[in-house]
Short mmCIF file of C-alpha atoms in Angstrom, two decimals:
data_model
loop_
_atom_site.label_atom_id
_atom_site.label_comp_id
_atom_site.label_asym_id
_atom_site.label_seq_id
_atom_site.Cartn_x
_atom_site.Cartn_y
_atom_site.Cartn_z
CA MET A 1143 80.24 -88.36 49.52
CA VAL A 1144 82.05 -90.98 51.57
CA HIS A 1145 84.11 -93.37 49.47
CA GLY A 1146 86.13 -96.53 50.05
CA SER A 1147 88.42 -96.42 53.01
CA GLU A 1148 86.84 -93.19 54.23
CA ALA A 1149 83.49 -94.93 54.63
CA ARG A 1150 85.08 -97.80 56.48
CA ARG A 1151 86.63 -95.36 58.93
CA LEU A 1152 83.26 -94.02 60.09
CA ASP A 1153 82.70 -96.93 62.45
CA ARG A 1154 85.99 -96.57 64.26
CA LEU A 1155 86.80 -92.89 64.14
CA VAL A 1156 86.99 -91.26 67.49
CA LEU A 1157 86.93 -87.61 67.47
CA GLY A 1158 90.19 -87.17 69.08
CA ALA A 1159 90.35 -84.40 71.51
CA LEU A 1160 87.97 -81.99 69.97
CA LEU A 1161 88.29 -79.12 72.33
CA VAL A 1162 91.16 -80.96 73.97
CA GLY A 1163 93.97 -79.85 75.87
CA ALA A 1164 93.49 -76.67 77.60
CA LEU A 1165 89.85 -76.95 77.92
CA THR A 1166 88.77 -76.35 81.42
CA GLY A 1167 85.41 -76.84 79.75
CA CYS A 1168 86.13 -79.80 77.50
CA GLY A 1169 89.02 -81.74 78.99
CA ALA A 1170 92.11 -81.58 81.12
CA ALA A 1171 95.50 -81.11 79.56
CA GLY A 1172 98.90 -82.46 80.29
CA GLY A 1173 97.71 -84.71 83.07
CA ALA A 1174 96.50 -81.78 85.13
CA GLU A 1175 94.99 -83.03 88.35
CA THR A 1176 91.25 -82.62 88.53
CA THR A 1177 90.09 -81.77 92.01
CA ALA A 1178 87.40 -79.09 92.11
CA PRO A 1179 84.14 -78.66 90.20
CA PRO A 1180 84.17 -75.65 87.86
CA GLU A 1181 81.70 -72.83 87.97
CA ASP A 1182 79.50 -73.39 84.95
CA PRO A 1183 78.69 -70.04 83.27
CA ARG A 1184 75.32 -71.55 82.31
CA GLY A 1185 74.45 -71.53 86.01
CA GLY A 1186 75.84 -73.28 89.07
CA THR A 1187 78.47 -75.97 89.20
CA ALA A 1188 79.08 -77.83 85.96
CA ALA A 1189 76.78 -80.78 86.42
CA ALA A 1190 78.44 -81.47 89.77
CA ALA A 1191 81.46 -82.64 87.79
CA ALA A 1192 85.07 -82.23 88.71
CA ALA A 1193 87.30 -80.09 86.51
CA PRO A 1194 90.89 -78.81 86.58
CA ALA A 1195 91.67 -76.64 89.57
CA SER A 1196 93.88 -74.44 87.41
CA ALA A 1197 93.77 -73.62 83.74
CA PRO A 1198 95.84 -76.10 81.72
CA PRO A 1199 97.99 -75.02 78.78
CA SER A 1200 96.39 -74.42 75.42
CA ALA A 1201 96.52 -76.49 72.30
CA THR A 1202 99.22 -75.77 69.77
CA PRO A 1203 98.18 -73.60 66.81
CA ARG A 1204 98.75 -74.75 63.24
CA THR A 1205 102.18 -73.95 61.87
CA ASP A 1206 101.31 -74.34 58.19
CA ALA A 1207 98.82 -71.48 58.07
CA PRO A 1208 98.15 -68.40 60.22
CA LEU A 1209 95.07 -68.41 62.42
CA PRO A 1210 92.66 -65.48 62.55
CA THR A 1211 93.35 -63.04 65.36
CA PRO A 1212 90.71 -63.56 68.04
CA GLU A 1213 88.37 -60.63 68.52
CA GLY A 1214 86.29 -59.55 71.45
CA THR A 1215 86.97 -59.93 75.14
CA GLY A 1216 87.76 -62.86 77.33
CA SER A 1217 90.68 -65.13 78.02
CA THR A 1218 93.02 -66.17 75.23
CA SER A 1219 95.54 -68.93 75.67
CA SER A 1220 99.23 -69.15 74.86
CA ALA A 1221 100.56 -71.95 72.68
CA THR A 1222 102.49 -74.93 73.94
CA SER A 1223 105.12 -76.99 72.16
CA PRO A 1224 103.96 -79.76 69.78
CA ALA A 1225 105.12 -82.36 72.30
CA ALA A 1226 103.10 -80.74 75.06
CA SER A 1227 100.10 -80.54 72.79
CA SER A 1228 100.33 -84.26 72.01
CA ALA A 1229 100.52 -85.04 75.71
CA ALA A 1230 97.51 -82.83 76.31
CA ALA A 1231 95.49 -84.61 73.67
CA ALA A 1232 96.33 -87.98 75.18
CA ALA A 1233 95.39 -86.80 78.65
CA ALA A 1234 92.12 -85.34 77.45
CA GLY A 1235 90.79 -88.67 76.27
CA ARG A 1236 88.99 -89.08 72.97
CA ILE A 1237 85.56 -88.21 71.71
CA GLN A 1238 83.84 -89.31 68.56
CA ASP A 1239 85.52 -87.57 65.66
CA PRO A 1240 84.55 -87.03 62.06
CA THR A 1241 86.10 -88.58 59.06
CA SER A 1242 86.59 -86.44 56.01
CA SER A 1243 83.52 -87.03 53.86
CA VAL A 1244 84.92 -85.08 50.94
CA GLU A 1245 88.30 -83.75 49.92
CA VAL A 1246 88.04 -80.06 50.69
CA PRO A 1247 91.04 -77.82 49.98
CA VAL A 1248 91.28 -74.57 51.91
CA THR A 1249 90.35 -72.05 49.22
CA THR A 1250 89.43 -68.40 49.07
CA GLU A 1251 85.93 -69.51 50.06
CA ALA A 1252 87.05 -70.97 53.38
CA PRO A 1253 84.84 -69.75 56.24
CA THR A 1254 86.15 -66.91 58.37
CA ARG A 1255 83.41 -66.06 60.87
CA VAL A 1256 80.29 -67.53 62.47
CA ARG A 1257 77.36 -65.46 63.70
CA ILE A 1258 74.47 -66.75 65.83
CA PRO A 1259 72.40 -63.70 66.86
CA SER A 1260 69.99 -65.54 69.16
CA ILE A 1261 72.80 -66.50 71.55
CA GLY A 1262 75.09 -63.52 70.95
CA VAL A 1263 77.83 -65.35 69.04
CA ASP A 1264 79.91 -63.33 66.56
CA ALA A 1265 83.24 -65.13 66.43
CA PRO A 1266 86.23 -65.65 64.14
CA LEU A 1267 86.81 -69.12 62.74
CA GLU A 1268 90.11 -70.91 63.01
CA VAL A 1269 90.94 -73.81 60.67
CA LEU A 1270 90.91 -77.18 62.45
CA SER A 1271 92.60 -80.34 61.22
CA VAL A 1272 93.01 -83.88 62.48
CA ASP A 1273 96.35 -85.30 63.55
CA ALA A 1274 97.85 -88.67 62.65
CA ASP A 1275 95.50 -90.36 65.13
CA ASP A 1276 92.39 -88.75 63.62
CA ALA A 1277 92.14 -86.45 66.64
CA LEU A 1278 90.49 -83.16 65.75
CA GLN A 1279 92.62 -80.33 67.07
CA PRO A 1280 90.73 -77.67 69.06
CA PRO A 1281 90.42 -73.95 68.51
CA VAL A 1282 93.31 -72.09 70.12
CA ALA A 1283 91.25 -69.20 71.48
CA TRP A 1284 88.32 -69.67 73.85
CA GLU A 1285 86.27 -66.99 72.10
CA ALA A 1286 86.91 -68.40 68.63
CA ALA A 1287 85.24 -71.36 66.96
CA GLY A 1288 86.86 -73.57 64.34
CA TRP A 1289 85.91 -75.06 60.98
CA TYR A 1290 87.05 -78.65 60.38
CA ASP A 1291 88.89 -78.53 57.04
CA GLY A 1292 87.98 -82.13 56.24
CA SER A 1293 84.33 -81.10 56.00
CA PRO A 1294 82.66 -79.07 53.23
CA VAL A 1295 82.91 -75.31 53.15
CA PRO A 1296 79.65 -74.04 54.69
CA GLY A 1297 77.19 -73.61 51.85
CA GLU A 1298 78.53 -76.53 49.83
CA ARG A 1299 76.69 -79.85 49.76
CA GLY A 1300 77.35 -81.97 52.83
CA PRO A 1301 77.70 -81.40 56.58
CA ALA A 1302 80.10 -78.55 57.35
CA VAL A 1303 81.51 -78.93 60.87
CA ILE A 1304 82.17 -76.03 63.25
CA ALA A 1305 83.38 -76.72 66.80
CA GLY A 1306 83.89 -74.48 69.79
CA HIS A 1307 84.78 -74.52 73.47
CA LEU A 1308 82.11 -74.71 76.16
CA VAL A 1309 83.94 -72.92 78.98
CA GLY A 1310 87.42 -71.47 79.40
CA PRO A 1311 89.78 -71.23 82.36
CA THR A 1312 87.82 -68.51 84.12
CA ASP A 1313 84.70 -67.72 82.13
CA ALA A 1314 82.27 -68.79 79.44
CA ALA A 1315 83.62 -69.73 76.02
CA VAL A 1316 82.15 -69.22 72.57
CA PHE A 1317 79.60 -72.07 72.57
CA VAL A 1318 78.48 -71.93 76.21
CA ASP A 1319 74.88 -71.15 75.16
CA LEU A 1320 74.72 -73.55 72.23
CA GLY A 1321 72.09 -75.62 74.03
CA SER A 1322 69.72 -72.64 74.04
CA LEU A 1323 69.29 -72.72 70.26
CA ALA A 1324 65.77 -73.52 69.07
CA PRO A 1325 64.50 -74.79 65.72
CA GLY A 1326 64.41 -71.91 63.26
CA ASP A 1327 67.23 -69.91 64.88
CA LEU A 1328 69.63 -68.62 62.24
CA VAL A 1329 73.36 -69.23 61.90
CA SER A 1330 75.40 -67.26 59.36
CA VAL A 1331 78.89 -68.18 58.20
CA ASP A 1332 81.06 -65.60 56.39
CA ARG A 1333 83.54 -66.82 53.78
CA ALA A 1334 86.86 -65.38 52.71
CA ASP A 1335 85.57 -64.32 49.29
CA GLY A 1336 83.03 -61.97 50.87
CA THR A 1337 80.04 -64.29 50.50
CA SER A 1338 78.10 -65.95 53.29
CA ALA A 1339 75.79 -68.90 53.92
CA THR A 1340 72.81 -68.85 56.28
CA PHE A 1341 71.42 -71.90 58.05
CA ALA A 1342 68.32 -72.53 60.16
CA VAL A 1343 68.55 -74.79 63.19
CA ASP A 1344 66.69 -78.08 62.75
CA ARG A 1345 67.37 -79.80 66.07
CA THR A 1346 69.89 -80.34 68.84
CA ILE A 1347 71.07 -83.61 70.35
CA SER A 1348 73.27 -84.53 73.29
CA ALA A 1349 75.15 -87.75 72.54
CA GLU A 1350 77.22 -89.91 74.86
CA ARG A 1351 80.84 -90.30 73.85
CA THR A 1352 80.63 -94.07 73.60
CA ASP A 1353 80.55 -96.69 70.86
CA SER A 1354 76.92 -95.74 70.26
CA PHE A 1355 77.84 -92.17 69.26
CA PRO A 1356 75.86 -91.37 66.06
CA THR A 1357 78.91 -90.75 63.89
CA SER A 1358 77.24 -91.46 60.54
CA GLU A 1359 74.21 -89.32 61.40
CA ILE A 1360 76.41 -86.35 62.25
CA TYR A 1361 79.22 -86.62 59.72
CA GLY A 1362 77.72 -88.71 56.92
CA PRO A 1363 76.92 -87.30 53.45
CA THR A 1364 73.78 -85.23 52.91
CA PRO A 1365 71.92 -84.28 49.71
CA ASP A 1366 72.09 -80.57 50.51
CA ALA A 1367 74.19 -78.01 52.38
CA GLN A 1368 74.03 -78.56 56.12
CA LEU A 1369 75.89 -77.42 59.22
CA ARG A 1370 76.91 -79.11 62.46
CA LEU A 1371 77.82 -77.04 65.52
CA ILE A 1372 79.59 -79.08 68.19
CA THR A 1373 80.71 -78.54 71.77
CA CYS A 1374 81.06 -80.57 74.96
CA ASP A 1375 78.15 -81.47 77.22
CA GLY A 1376 77.22 -83.69 80.13
CA GLU A 1377 79.51 -84.04 83.12
CA TYR A 1378 83.25 -83.63 83.41
CA ASP A 1379 84.89 -87.02 84.05
CA PRO A 1380 88.21 -86.43 85.85
CA SER A 1381 89.21 -90.07 85.50
CA ARG A 1382 89.17 -89.75 81.72
CA GLY A 1383 89.99 -86.08 81.44
CA HIS A 1384 87.00 -85.09 79.33
CA TRP A 1385 83.28 -84.42 79.38
CA THR A 1386 80.90 -87.33 79.00
CA ARG A 1387 78.79 -86.07 76.10
CA ASN A 1388 78.85 -83.93 72.98
CA MET A 1389 76.16 -81.44 72.08
CA VAL A 1390 75.49 -81.29 68.34
CA VAL A 1391 73.27 -78.74 66.61
CA PHE A 1392 71.95 -79.73 63.18
CA ALA A 1393 71.12 -76.92 60.74
CA SER A 1394 70.15 -76.70 57.06
CA GLU A 1395 70.97 -73.94 54.58
CA VAL A 1396 68.17 -71.45 53.94
CA GLY A 1397 69.97 -68.88 51.81
CA PRO A 1398 73.04 -66.73 51.26
#
């Protein structure tokens, strides 16, 4: 449930550089010049949008807790210094960001893995936090997704938030096929205590990263356990260093 100052923040919170930084797919880092359109693994050039000509540096991993070791194949990124990461976030622009709807400590039930069989996703989950500017830090690895630790643990009441990259420096990233999900498709989230929660997709939206972004609809309190899967969408805007839209998948819990 959103209380007091947290509720008042919903109207102004801008999802900082979710999938910032080194995202060839979700933003340019460190002021990297954007000159050539990327090859979109979903087919063709990425919405005829310009993207970084070379892969920018990655976001900085958390220093207060170890991140899961990425599994599978594909490009992984090396960490930059905190100063470089801050510069990357600034260069990447800002997208609508969640506020913490509940106080959720990282416990033994924290999520560790997300599985979406219909689009071939079986990925480790990093733990994502917001910085002092309410900017949600991105997953470090392209093939990993991340759980926002200011949202409920998947399976608890409220909207749990999992974010992932769209494309990496040279290939598809974990959520490249997120837009292919259909109502009824299943998403399972494993937790550290050996339990899991299963969700069924309700709907998918593509929202412009503007003042009209449906922040409350996506991050507001819910009467039951729900899940939000988020990645970038639309066109890459080189003048702002980020993509123009966010894709958000809404899902509701259907069982363990």
